[in-house]
Coordinates of C-alpha atoms in Angstrom, one line a residue:
Chain W
X1 CA 237.8 110.8 192.4
X2 CA 235.2 112.0 190.1
X3 CA 236.3 111.5 186.6
X4 CA 233.4 113.2 185.0
X5 CA 232.4 116.2 187.0
X6 CA 229.7 117.0 184.6
X7 CA 226.7 114.8 183.9
X8 CA 226.6 114.0 180.3
X9 CA 223.0 114.4 180.0
X10 CA 223.0 117.7 178.3
X11 CA 226.3 119.4 177.8
X12 CA 224.8 122.8 177.6
X13 CA 223.0 122.5 180.9
X14 CA 224.8 120.0 182.9
X15 CA 224.1 119.4 186.5
X16 CA 227.2 121.3 187.5
X17 CA 226.4 124.4 185.5
X18 CA 222.8 124.4 186.7
X19 CA 224.0 124.1 190.3
X20 CA 226.6 126.8 189.9
X21 CA 224.1 129.2 188.5
X22 CA 221.7 128.6 191.3
X23 CA 224.1 128.6 194.0
X24 CA 225.9 131.7 193.0
X25 CA 222.7 133.5 192.8
X26 CA 221.7 132.4 196.2
X27 CA 225.1 133.2 197.5
X28 CA 225.0 136.7 196.2
X29 CA 221.6 137.2 197.7
X30 CA 222.9 136.1 201.1
X31 CA 226.0 138.2 201.0
X32 CA 223.9 141.1 199.9
X33 CA 221.6 140.7 202.8
X34 CA 224.2 139.8 205.3
X35 CA 227.4 141.7 204.9
X36 CA 230.4 139.7 205.8
X37 CA 231.7 142.4 208.0
X38 CA 229.0 141.9 210.6
X39 CA 230.8 139.8 213.1
X40 CA 228.0 138.9 215.3
X41 CA 228.4 135.2 216.0
X42 CA 224.8 134.6 215.7
X43 CA 224.6 136.2 212.3
X44 CA 227.6 134.5 211.2
X45 CA 226.2 131.2 212.2
X46 CA 223.0 131.9 210.6
X47 CA 224.7 132.9 207.5
X48 CA 226.6 129.7 207.5
X49 CA 223.4 127.8 207.8
X50 CA 221.8 129.7 205.0
X51 CA 224.7 129.1 202.7
X52 CA 224.7 125.4 203.5
X53 CA 221.0 125.2 202.9
X54 CA 221.3 127.2 199.8
X55 CA 223.9 124.9 198.6
X56 CA 221.9 121.8 199.2
X57 CA 218.8 123.4 197.9
X58 CA 220.5 124.5 194.7
X59 CA 221.7 121.0 194.1
X60 CA 218.3 119.5 194.8
X61 CA 216.7 122.0 192.4
X62 CA 219.3 121.3 189.8
X63 CA 218.4 117.6 190.0
X64 CA 214.7 118.5 190.2
X65 CA 212.5 115.5 190.7
X66 CA 214.5 113.0 188.8
X67 CA 215.7 111.4 191.9
X68 CA 214.0 110.2 195.0
X69 CA 216.4 111.9 197.2
X70 CA 216.1 115.2 195.5
X71 CA 212.3 115.0 195.7
X72 CA 212.6 114.2 199.4
X73 CA 215.0 117.0 200.0
X74 CA 212.8 119.5 198.1
X75 CA 209.7 118.5 200.0
X76 CA 211.7 118.9 203.2
X77 CA 212.7 122.4 202.3
X78 CA 209.2 123.3 201.3
X79 CA 207.7 121.9 204.5
X80 CA 210.4 123.7 206.5
X81 CA 209.8 126.9 204.8
X82 CA 206.0 126.6 205.3
X83 CA 206.7 125.8 208.9
X84 CA 208.7 128.8 209.3
X85 CA 206.1 131.0 207.8
X86 CA 203.6 129.6 210.2
X87 CA 201.5 127.7 207.7
X88 CA 200.3 124.4 208.5
X89 CA 203.0 122.1 207.1
X90 CA 202.7 119.0 209.1
X91 CA 200.4 117.5 206.6
X92 CA 202.7 118.3 203.9
X93 CA 205.7 116.9 205.7
X94 CA 204.0 113.7 206.5
X95 CA 202.7 113.3 203.0
X96 CA 205.8 114.1 201.2
X97 CA 208.5 112.8 203.2
X98 CA 207.3 110.1 205.4
X99 CA 204.4 108.4 203.6
X100 CA 205.7 106.1 201.0
X101 CA 203.2 103.9 199.3
X102 CA 202.2 100.9 201.3
X103 CA 203.8 98.6 198.7
X104 CA 207.1 100.3 199.2
X105 CA 206.9 100.0 202.9
X106 CA 206.2 96.4 202.6
X107 CA 209.0 95.9 200.3
X108 CA 211.3 97.7 202.7
X109 CA 210.2 95.5 205.6
X110 CA 210.7 92.4 203.6
X111 CA 214.0 93.6 202.3
X112 CA 215.2 94.1 205.9
X113 CA 214.0 90.7 206.9
X114 CA 215.5 88.9 204.0
X115 CA 218.6 90.9 203.7
X116 CA 221.9 89.5 205.0
X117 CA 221.8 89.9 208.7
X118 CA 224.8 92.1 209.1
X119 CA 224.0 94.5 206.4
X120 CA 220.7 95.7 207.9
X121 CA 222.5 98.1 210.2
X122 CA 224.5 99.7 207.5
X123 CA 221.5 99.8 205.3
X124 CA 219.6 101.7 207.9
X125 CA 222.4 104.1 208.4
X126 CA 222.6 104.7 204.7
X127 CA 218.9 105.4 204.8
X128 CA 219.4 108.1 207.4
X129 CA 222.1 109.8 205.4
X130 CA 220.4 109.8 202.0
X131 CA 217.4 112.0 202.1
X132 CA 214.3 110.1 201.4
X133 CA 216.1 106.8 202.1
X134 CA 213.6 105.4 204.5
X135 CA 211.2 104.6 201.8
X136 CA 213.5 102.9 199.4
X137 CA 214.3 99.3 199.0
X138 CA 218.0 98.3 199.1
X139 CA 218.3 98.3 195.3
X140 CA 216.9 101.8 194.9
X141 CA 218.8 103.0 198.0
X142 CA 222.1 102.0 196.5
X143 CA 221.1 103.6 193.2
X144 CA 220.2 106.9 194.9
X145 CA 223.3 106.8 197.1
X146 CA 225.4 106.7 194.0
X147 CA 223.7 109.6 192.4
X148 CA 223.7 111.5 195.7
X149 CA 227.4 111.0 196.1
X150 CA 227.9 112.3 192.6
X151 CA 225.9 115.4 193.4
X152 CA 227.6 115.9 196.7
X153 CA 230.9 115.7 195.0
X154 CA 229.9 118.3 192.4
X155 CA 228.7 120.5 195.2
X156 CA 231.9 120.3 197.1
X157 CA 234.0 120.9 194.0
X158 CA 232.1 124.0 193.1
X159 CA 232.1 125.4 196.6
X160 CA 235.7 124.9 196.9
X161 CA 236.4 126.7 193.7
X162 CA 234.3 129.6 194.9
X163 CA 236.1 129.7 198.2
X164 CA 239.4 129.6 196.5
X165 CA 238.3 132.4 194.3
X166 CA 237.1 134.4 197.2
X167 CA 240.3 133.8 199.0
X168 CA 242.4 134.8 196.1
X169 CA 240.4 137.9 195.5
X170 CA 240.6 139.0 199.2
Chain Y
X1 CA 193.6 47.7 162.7
X2 CA 196.1 47.4 160.0
X3 CA 196.4 50.7 158.3
X4 CA 199.4 49.4 156.6
X5 CA 197.4 46.7 154.9
X6 CA 197.8 48.5 151.7
X7 CA 201.4 48.6 151.9
X8 CA 201.5 45.1 153.2
X9 CA 199.6 43.9 150.1
X10 CA 201.8 45.8 147.8
X11 CA 204.7 44.3 149.6
X12 CA 203.3 41.0 149.6
X13 CA 202.7 41.1 145.9
X14 CA 206.2 41.9 145.3
X15 CA 207.6 39.5 147.7
X16 CA 208.5 36.1 146.8
X17 CA 205.7 33.7 147.3
X18 CA 207.4 32.2 150.3
X19 CA 207.2 35.5 151.9
X20 CA 203.6 36.1 151.4
X21 CA 202.3 37.3 154.7
X22 CA 198.8 37.0 155.7
X23 CA 197.6 40.5 156.2
X24 CA 195.4 39.7 159.0
X25 CA 198.4 38.8 161.0
X26 CA 199.7 42.2 160.8
X27 CA 199.5 43.9 164.0
X28 CA 200.4 47.5 164.3
X29 CA 201.2 47.2 167.9
X30 CA 204.2 47.1 170.0
X31 CA 204.4 43.4 169.3
X32 CA 205.7 44.2 166.1
X33 CA 209.0 44.3 167.7
X34 CA 208.6 40.7 168.5
X35 CA 207.5 39.5 165.2
X36 CA 210.3 37.9 163.6
X37 CA 209.4 35.0 161.5
X38 CA 211.8 33.5 159.2
X39 CA 213.0 36.1 157.0
X40 CA 214.2 35.5 153.6
X41 CA 216.8 37.8 153.0
X42 CA 217.8 37.1 149.5
X43 CA 219.3 40.3 149.0
X44 CA 222.0 40.9 151.4
X45 CA 224.9 42.7 150.4
X46 CA 227.2 42.6 153.2
X47 CA 229.5 45.4 152.8
X48 CA 231.9 46.8 155.1
X49 CA 231.5 50.4 154.9
X50 CA 230.0 50.3 158.3
X51 CA 228.9 53.1 160.5
X52 CA 230.1 56.0 158.6
X53 CA 227.9 55.3 155.8
X54 CA 225.1 54.6 158.1
X55 CA 225.8 57.8 159.8
X56 CA 225.6 59.6 156.6
X57 CA 222.3 58.2 155.8
X58 CA 221.0 58.6 159.2
X59 CA 222.0 62.1 159.5
X60 CA 219.6 62.9 156.8
X61 CA 216.8 61.2 158.5
X62 CA 214.5 63.2 160.6
X63 CA 213.8 60.6 163.2
X64 CA 215.4 58.2 165.5
X65 CA 213.3 55.4 164.6
X66 CA 216.5 53.4 164.4
X67 CA 216.1 52.2 167.8
X68 CA 212.6 51.3 167.2
X69 CA 213.5 49.5 164.2
X70 CA 216.4 47.8 165.8
X71 CA 214.8 46.9 169.0
X72 CA 212.4 44.3 167.8
X73 CA 215.0 42.5 166.0
X74 CA 217.9 41.4 167.9
X75 CA 219.3 38.6 165.9
X76 CA 223.0 38.7 165.9
X77 CA 224.8 40.4 163.1
X78 CA 226.0 37.2 161.7
X79 CA 222.6 35.9 161.7
X80 CA 220.7 36.8 158.7
X81 CA 217.6 35.4 160.0
X82 CA 215.9 37.3 162.8
X83 CA 215.4 35.5 166.0
X84 CA 212.2 33.8 166.5
X85 CA 211.4 35.7 169.6
X86 CA 209.0 37.9 167.6
X87 CA 206.8 35.3 166.3
X88 CA 203.7 37.1 167.1
X89 CA 203.3 38.7 163.8
X90 CA 204.0 36.5 161.0
X91 CA 202.8 39.1 158.7
X92 CA 205.7 41.2 159.4
X93 CA 208.1 39.0 157.7
X94 CA 209.1 41.4 155.3
X95 CA 209.4 44.0 157.9
X96 CA 211.8 41.7 159.5
X97 CA 213.4 41.2 156.3
X98 CA 213.8 44.9 155.9
X99 CA 214.9 45.3 159.4
X100 CA 217.4 42.6 159.2
X101 CA 218.6 44.0 155.9
X102 CA 218.9 47.3 157.6
X103 CA 220.8 45.7 160.3
X104 CA 222.9 44.1 157.8
X105 CA 223.6 47.3 156.2
X106 CA 224.4 48.8 159.4
X107 CA 226.7 46.1 160.3
X108 CA 228.3 46.0 157.0
X109 CA 228.3 49.5 156.3
X110 CA 225.4 49.6 154.2
X111 CA 227.0 49.4 150.9
X112 CA 227.0 52.2 148.5
X113 CA 223.4 53.4 148.5
X114 CA 223.1 56.9 147.3
X115 CA 221.8 59.3 149.7
X116 CA 219.7 60.8 147.1
X117 CA 217.9 57.6 146.6
X118 CA 217.5 57.3 150.3
X119 CA 216.1 60.7 150.6
X120 CA 213.7 60.0 147.8
X121 CA 212.6 56.9 149.4
X122 CA 212.3 58.7 152.7
X123 CA 210.1 61.2 151.2
X124 CA 208.0 58.5 149.7
X125 CA 207.7 57.0 153.0
X126 CA 206.9 60.2 154.6
X127 CA 204.1 60.8 152.2
X128 CA 202.4 57.7 153.4
X129 CA 199.1 58.6 154.8
X130 CA 197.8 58.4 158.3
X131 CA 201.1 58.1 159.9
X132 CA 202.0 60.9 162.2
X133 CA 204.9 58.8 163.2
X134 CA 205.9 58.5 159.6
X135 CA 207.4 61.9 159.7
X136 CA 209.3 61.2 162.7
X137 CA 209.9 57.5 162.7
X138 CA 209.2 56.7 159.1
X139 CA 212.2 58.5 157.9
X140 CA 214.4 56.6 160.1
X141 CA 212.7 53.4 159.4
X142 CA 212.7 54.0 155.8
X143 CA 216.4 54.6 155.8
X144 CA 217.1 51.0 156.3
X145 CA 214.5 50.2 153.8
X146 CA 216.2 52.4 151.4
X147 CA 219.4 50.8 152.1
X148 CA 218.0 47.5 151.5
X149 CA 216.4 48.6 148.4
X150 CA 219.3 50.3 147.0
X151 CA 221.7 47.7 147.8
X152 CA 219.5 44.8 147.4
X153 CA 217.8 46.2 144.4
X154 CA 215.3 43.6 145.0
X155 CA 212.6 45.7 146.4
X156 CA 210.8 48.2 144.4
X157 CA 209.4 51.4 145.6
X158 CA 206.0 49.9 146.4
X159 CA 207.8 47.4 148.4
X160 CA 209.5 50.1 150.2
X161 CA 206.2 51.7 150.8
X162 CA 204.8 48.6 152.0
X163 CA 207.7 47.8 154.0
X164 CA 207.6 51.2 155.4
X165 CA 204.1 50.8 156.3
X166 CA 204.7 47.7 158.1
X167 CA 207.7 49.2 159.6
X168 CA 205.6 52.1 160.6
X169 CA 203.2 49.7 162.1
X170 CA 205.9 48.3 164.0
X171 CA 207.1 51.6 164.8
X172 CA 203.7 52.7 166.0
X173 CA 203.8 50.2 168.7
X174 CA 207.2 51.0 169.7
X175 CA 206.9 54.3 171.2
X176 CA 209.2 54.7 174.0
X177 CA 209.2 51.1 174.8
X178 CA 211.1 50.4 171.7
X179 CA 214.0 51.8 173.3
X180 CA 214.0 49.0 175.6
X181 CA 214.4 46.7 172.7
X182 CA 217.8 47.8 172.1
X183 CA 218.9 46.4 175.4
X184 CA 217.8 43.0 174.3
X185 CA 220.0 43.0 171.5
X186 CA 223.4 41.5 171.4
X187 CA 226.1 43.7 172.4
X188 CA 227.2 44.1 168.9
X189 CA 224.0 45.6 167.8
X190 CA 223.6 48.1 170.4
X191 CA 226.7 49.7 169.1
X192 CA 225.2 50.0 165.8
X193 CA 222.0 51.2 167.2
X194 CA 223.6 53.7 169.3
X195 CA 225.9 54.9 166.8
X196 CA 223.4 55.8 164.2
X197 CA 221.1 56.9 166.9
X198 CA 223.7 59.2 168.0
X199 CA 224.2 60.5 164.5
X200 CA 220.4 60.9 164.3
X201 CA 220.0 62.5 167.5
X202 CA 222.7 65.0 166.9
X203 CA 221.1 66.2 163.8
X204 CA 217.5 65.6 164.7
X205 CA 215.4 66.0 167.7
X206 CA 212.9 63.3 167.5
X207 CA 210.4 64.7 169.8
X208 CA 213.4 66.3 171.4
X209 CA 213.3 63.4 173.8
X210 CA 214.6 60.6 171.8
X211 CA 217.5 62.6 170.8
X212 CA 218.6 63.2 174.3
X213 CA 217.8 59.7 175.1
X214 CA 219.9 58.5 172.4
X215 CA 222.8 60.6 173.3
X216 CA 222.4 59.4 176.8
X217 CA 222.2 55.9 175.7
X218 CA 225.3 56.3 173.7
X219 CA 227.1 57.6 176.7
X220 CA 225.7 55.1 179.0
X221 CA 225.2 52.3 176.7
X222 CA 221.7 51.8 177.6
X223 CA 218.8 53.4 176.1
X224 CA 216.3 52.4 178.6
X225 CA 217.7 54.7 181.1
X226 CA 217.5 57.4 178.7
X227 CA 213.8 57.7 178.4
X228 CA 213.1 58.1 182.1
X229 CA 216.1 60.2 182.6
X230 CA 215.2 62.5 179.9
X231 CA 212.4 64.2 181.8
X232 CA 214.5 64.4 184.8
X233 CA 217.2 66.0 182.9
X234 CA 214.8 68.5 181.5
X235 CA 213.4 69.5 184.9
X236 CA 216.5 69.4 186.9
X237 CA 218.0 72.8 186.7
X238 CA 221.6 73.5 185.9
X239 CA 223.8 74.0 188.8
X240 CA 223.6 77.6 190.0
X241 CA 220.3 78.2 188.4
X242 CA 216.9 77.5 189.9
X243 CA 213.6 77.0 188.3
X244 CA 211.8 78.2 191.3
X245 CA 210.4 81.6 190.5
X246 CA 211.1 82.8 194.0
X247 CA 214.7 82.0 193.7
X248 CA 214.9 83.4 190.4
X249 CA 213.5 86.7 191.6
X250 CA 215.9 86.5 194.5
X251 CA 218.8 85.9 192.3
X252 CA 217.8 88.9 190.1
X253 CA 217.6 91.1 193.1
X254 CA 220.9 90.0 194.3
X255 CA 222.4 90.7 190.9
X256 CA 221.0 94.1 190.8
X257 CA 222.3 95.0 194.2
X258 CA 225.7 93.7 193.2
X259 CA 225.6 95.9 190.1
X260 CA 224.8 98.9 192.2
X261 CA 227.5 98.1 194.7
X262 CA 230.0 97.9 191.9
X263 CA 228.9 101.3 190.6
X264 CA 229.2 102.7 194.1
X265 CA 232.6 101.3 194.3
X266 CA 233.8 103.4 191.5
X267 CA 232.6 106.5 193.1
X268 CA 233.9 106.0 196.5
X269 CA 237.6 106.1 197.1
X270 CA 239.2 103.2 199.0
X271 CA 236.8 100.9 197.3
X272 CA 239.1 98.0 197.3
X273 CA 237.1 96.2 199.8
X274 CA 235.6 93.0 198.6
X275 CA 233.4 92.5 201.6
X276 CA 229.9 93.9 201.2
X277 CA 229.7 95.1 204.8
X278 CA 232.9 96.9 204.7
X279 CA 232.0 98.3 201.4
X280 CA 228.8 99.7 202.8
X281 CA 230.7 101.1 205.7
X282 CA 233.0 102.8 203.4
X283 CA 230.1 104.2 201.5
X284 CA 228.5 105.5 204.6
X285 CA 231.6 107.2 205.7
X286 CA 232.1 108.7 202.4
X287 CA 228.6 110.2 202.3
X288 CA 229.1 111.5 205.8
X289 CA 232.3 113.0 204.9
X290 CA 230.9 114.7 201.8
X291 CA 228.1 116.2 203.8
X292 CA 230.6 117.5 206.3
X293 CA 232.6 119.0 203.6
X294 CA 229.7 120.9 202.4
X295 CA 229.2 122.3 205.8
X296 CA 232.8 123.2 206.1
X297 CA 232.9 124.9 202.9
X298 CA 229.7 126.8 203.5
X299 CA 231.3 128.0 206.7
X300 CA 234.5 129.1 205.1
X301 CA 232.5 130.9 202.5
X302 CA 231.3 133.3 205.1
X303 CA 233.9 135.6 203.9
X304 CA 237.0 133.7 204.7
X305 CA 238.3 136.6 206.6
X306 CA 238.0 137.7 210.2
X307 CA 234.4 136.6 210.5
X308 CA 235.1 133.0 211.2
X309 CA 238.3 131.7 212.6
X310 CA 238.2 128.0 212.4
X311 CA 238.7 126.4 215.6
X312 CA 240.2 123.0 215.9
X313 CA 240.0 120.9 218.9
X314 CA 242.4 118.3 220.0
X315 CA 240.2 115.4 219.3
X316 CA 240.4 113.9 215.9
X317 CA 237.0 112.8 215.3
X318 CA 235.5 111.1 212.3
X319 CA 233.3 113.2 210.2
X320 CA 230.4 111.2 211.3
X321 CA 230.5 112.6 214.8
X322 CA 230.2 116.1 213.5
X323 CA 227.4 115.1 211.2
X324 CA 225.6 113.2 213.9
X325 CA 225.5 116.1 216.1
X326 CA 224.4 118.5 213.5
X327 CA 220.9 117.2 213.1
X328 CA 220.1 120.1 211.2
X329 CA 222.7 122.6 212.1
X330 CA 223.3 122.2 215.7
X331 CA 226.9 121.2 215.3
X332 CA 228.9 123.4 213.1
X333 CA 232.5 122.6 212.7
X334 CA 234.8 124.0 215.2
X335 CA 238.5 124.2 215.2
X336 CA 240.5 125.1 218.2
X337 CA 243.9 126.1 217.5
X338 CA 246.3 124.7 219.9
X339 CA 249.5 126.0 221.3
X340 CA 251.2 125.5 218.0
X341 CA 249.5 128.5 216.6
X342 CA 249.3 130.9 219.5
X343 CA 248.0 133.7 217.4
X344 CA 244.8 133.0 215.7
X345 CA 245.8 133.9 212.3
X346 CA 242.7 133.8 210.3
X347 CA 244.4 133.6 207.1
X348 CA 246.6 130.8 208.0
X349 CA 243.7 129.0 209.6
X350 CA 241.7 129.5 206.5
X351 CA 244.5 128.2 204.5
X352 CA 244.7 125.3 206.9
X353 CA 241.1 124.8 206.6
X354 CA 241.2 124.6 202.9
X355 CA 244.1 122.3 203.1
X356 CA 242.1 120.1 205.4
X357 CA 239.1 120.3 203.2
X358 CA 241.2 119.3 200.2
X359 CA 242.8 116.4 202.1
X360 CA 239.4 115.4 203.4
X361 CA 238.3 115.0 199.9
X362 CA 241.0 112.5 199.2
X363 CA 241.4 110.7 202.4
X364 CA 239.8 111.3 205.7
X365 CA 242.7 109.6 207.4
X366 CA 245.3 111.9 205.8
X367 CA 243.2 114.9 206.6
X368 CA 243.2 113.9 210.3
X369 CA 246.8 113.3 210.2
X370 CA 247.5 116.6 208.7
X371 CA 245.4 118.2 211.5
X372 CA 247.1 116.2 214.1
X373 CA 250.4 117.3 212.7
X374 CA 249.4 120.8 213.3
X375 CA 247.9 120.0 216.6
X376 CA 244.4 120.5 215.5
X377 CA 241.5 118.3 215.2
X378 CA 237.8 118.5 214.4
X379 CA 235.2 118.5 217.0
X380 CA 231.5 119.0 217.2
X381 CA 230.2 122.0 218.9
X382 CA 228.3 120.2 221.5
X383 CA 231.5 118.5 222.6
X384 CA 233.3 121.7 222.6
X385 CA 230.7 123.1 224.8
X386 CA 231.0 120.3 227.1
X387 CA 234.6 120.7 227.2
X388 CA 234.5 124.3 227.8
X389 CA 232.1 124.0 230.7
X390 CA 233.9 121.1 232.1
X391 CA 237.2 122.8 232.2
X392 CA 235.7 125.6 234.2
X393 CA 237.4 128.1 232.1
X394 CA 235.6 131.3 232.0
X395 CA 234.4 131.6 228.5
X396 CA 231.2 132.1 226.8
X397 CA 229.2 129.0 226.4
X398 CA 229.4 127.8 222.9
X399 CA 226.0 127.0 221.8
X400 CA 225.8 126.6 218.2
X401 CA 227.7 129.8 217.8
X402 CA 230.6 129.1 215.6
X403 CA 232.6 132.2 215.9
X404 CA 231.7 133.0 219.4
X405 CA 233.6 130.1 220.6
X406 CA 236.6 131.2 218.8
X407 CA 237.7 133.7 221.2
X408 CA 237.1 132.0 224.4
X409 CA 238.6 128.9 223.2
X410 CA 241.5 130.7 221.7
X411 CA 242.0 132.4 225.0
X412 CA 242.0 129.2 226.8
X413 CA 244.1 127.5 224.3
X414 CA 246.6 130.2 224.5
X415 CA 247.5 129.0 227.9
X416 CA 250.3 126.7 227.7
X417 CA 249.8 124.7 230.7
X418 CA 246.1 124.5 230.3
X419 CA 246.2 123.1 226.8
X420 CA 247.6 119.8 227.7
X421 CA 245.1 119.4 230.4
X422 CA 242.4 120.5 228.1
X423 CA 243.6 118.3 225.4
X424 CA 243.5 115.4 227.9
X425 CA 240.1 116.5 228.9
X426 CA 239.1 116.7 225.3
X427 CA 240.2 113.2 224.7
X428 CA 238.4 111.9 227.7
X429 CA 235.3 113.8 227.0
X430 CA 235.7 112.9 223.5
X431 CA 235.7 109.3 224.4
X432 CA 232.6 109.8 226.4
X433 CA 231.1 112.1 224.0
X434 CA 231.7 109.6 221.2
X435 CA 230.0 107.0 223.2
X436 CA 227.1 109.3 223.7
X437 CA 227.0 110.8 220.3
X438 CA 227.6 107.9 218.2
X439 CA 227.1 104.5 219.5
X440 CA 229.5 102.9 217.1
X441 CA 232.6 101.6 218.8
X442 CA 234.8 102.4 216.0
X443 CA 234.5 106.0 216.5
X444 CA 235.5 105.8 220.1
X445 CA 238.5 103.7 219.0
X446 CA 239.5 106.3 216.5
X447 CA 240.1 108.9 219.2
X448 CA 243.8 109.4 219.5
X449 CA 245.7 111.2 222.1
X450 CA 247.8 114.0 220.9

């Protein structure tokens, strides 16, 4: 599948290593707060949610703002966090995630109109999957999708290794 | 009116008395082509070196004035005297002489004139003042002159200059119309014209137009068609390319998209689809699958021990279903173990889960098959909830509580007789649920009965 698990940008701090560092940190924090032994389903589910979010967040942070999808994801997290904390986050949300520059919107619309008829549906679906995909034209969308897939694969790989390690150590 | 009068005079002075041409008769217009008085061509050296020699000479010339030169004179080869159809300008006798000589040379191969001499003469001609065409046409025109001079040895350089001037005068008038002249010539001559022209054109680009024209004429055998066709050829785009900026932009965009698709193809497994739509489908499925995997793994990381016993329902559902229902966490993965594994062995389930996760990475289909082999399947929580409520089994409602559903479902699944019914129900509700959850028909079709 993925031939190069590491991004070759900077061998010393590749995407994978950055993600691993962050994610393990978050994971240890979560396990510290929420011991595994607590079997309350709610807790467990919450924990699951937290881990998932931590995983996605770690990846998004590792990518920083280099990608549109990571930027969208980060803004989503921030708005969500601020929403949780009760602060007014609607403005933030709208600004960051749903208000692309008018030019981009126009481009998107035009793209949809001129794109081959049958591909519009799939393009829209892809937009929903990839964070921040609504505001991208098809070209960028495909680009972002490629990077997003790469990052997701890295995420899955790392998590699986951790799970294996956990499993073995138990 | 006659910028070439100087040259004419010089020419005249050198010409034989019979060839004295009244200067006033000189007309530097297109009529020059028509001027063909009797020409004394005392110095004709018919040789038979033919076209190769001419090509040699012509290749060194920077112009295609050949045609121009040729066009006004279309006396037959054998004829040494130019036809009298160009009687307008008597003063151009020597021009005609030169032209005919040139023709003769062409026809006969031009003898053994040295290219060096030609070049020299060409340069001389080029240096003639006030002739922008000289550079372009003069070279070509002078070539024949040089031929004549070298071979004939009757003309001295001033003659050449004069001749060149007159020829230039002729040439001035020619322009594009001179090309037409070639058509008028006898069939023999066009060959010569075209041949050297072709040689010229290939090496030169006389205004870049004549060259193409010449080539065309060579191909088509007619130079007239060349001139008008030239602009058309220029403007008309090559097949597959457009000159319209919009279409160019469109093409660029399409190319970029194709590039991205190719890059994606490498990332996504099962990327052997050539169809764009199916490729996109594949990509979408893969993204969904990866997101699902993250969820699964984050679930399993919850200690991998007793905390979460993965539940697998009977319905093999595409990963998309689960993802669709999550919408931020609503649908965690549930696995209900079936009768095959009566005891909810967490470890084995975890192992199974890992196996499934591994398989899912490679191929969703094989993962599903693996699950099915074990009597397991994936199912979204909402669906499981619906099933649990629909089957009227007393169990805790499974509302986004991953583990809580374990026990009730396990209990229910532990019943042998109930499991088939539940499985059936699962399939049915799955079908309905699929329709409700995900409008795509393919998912519904993917539901398989255990």
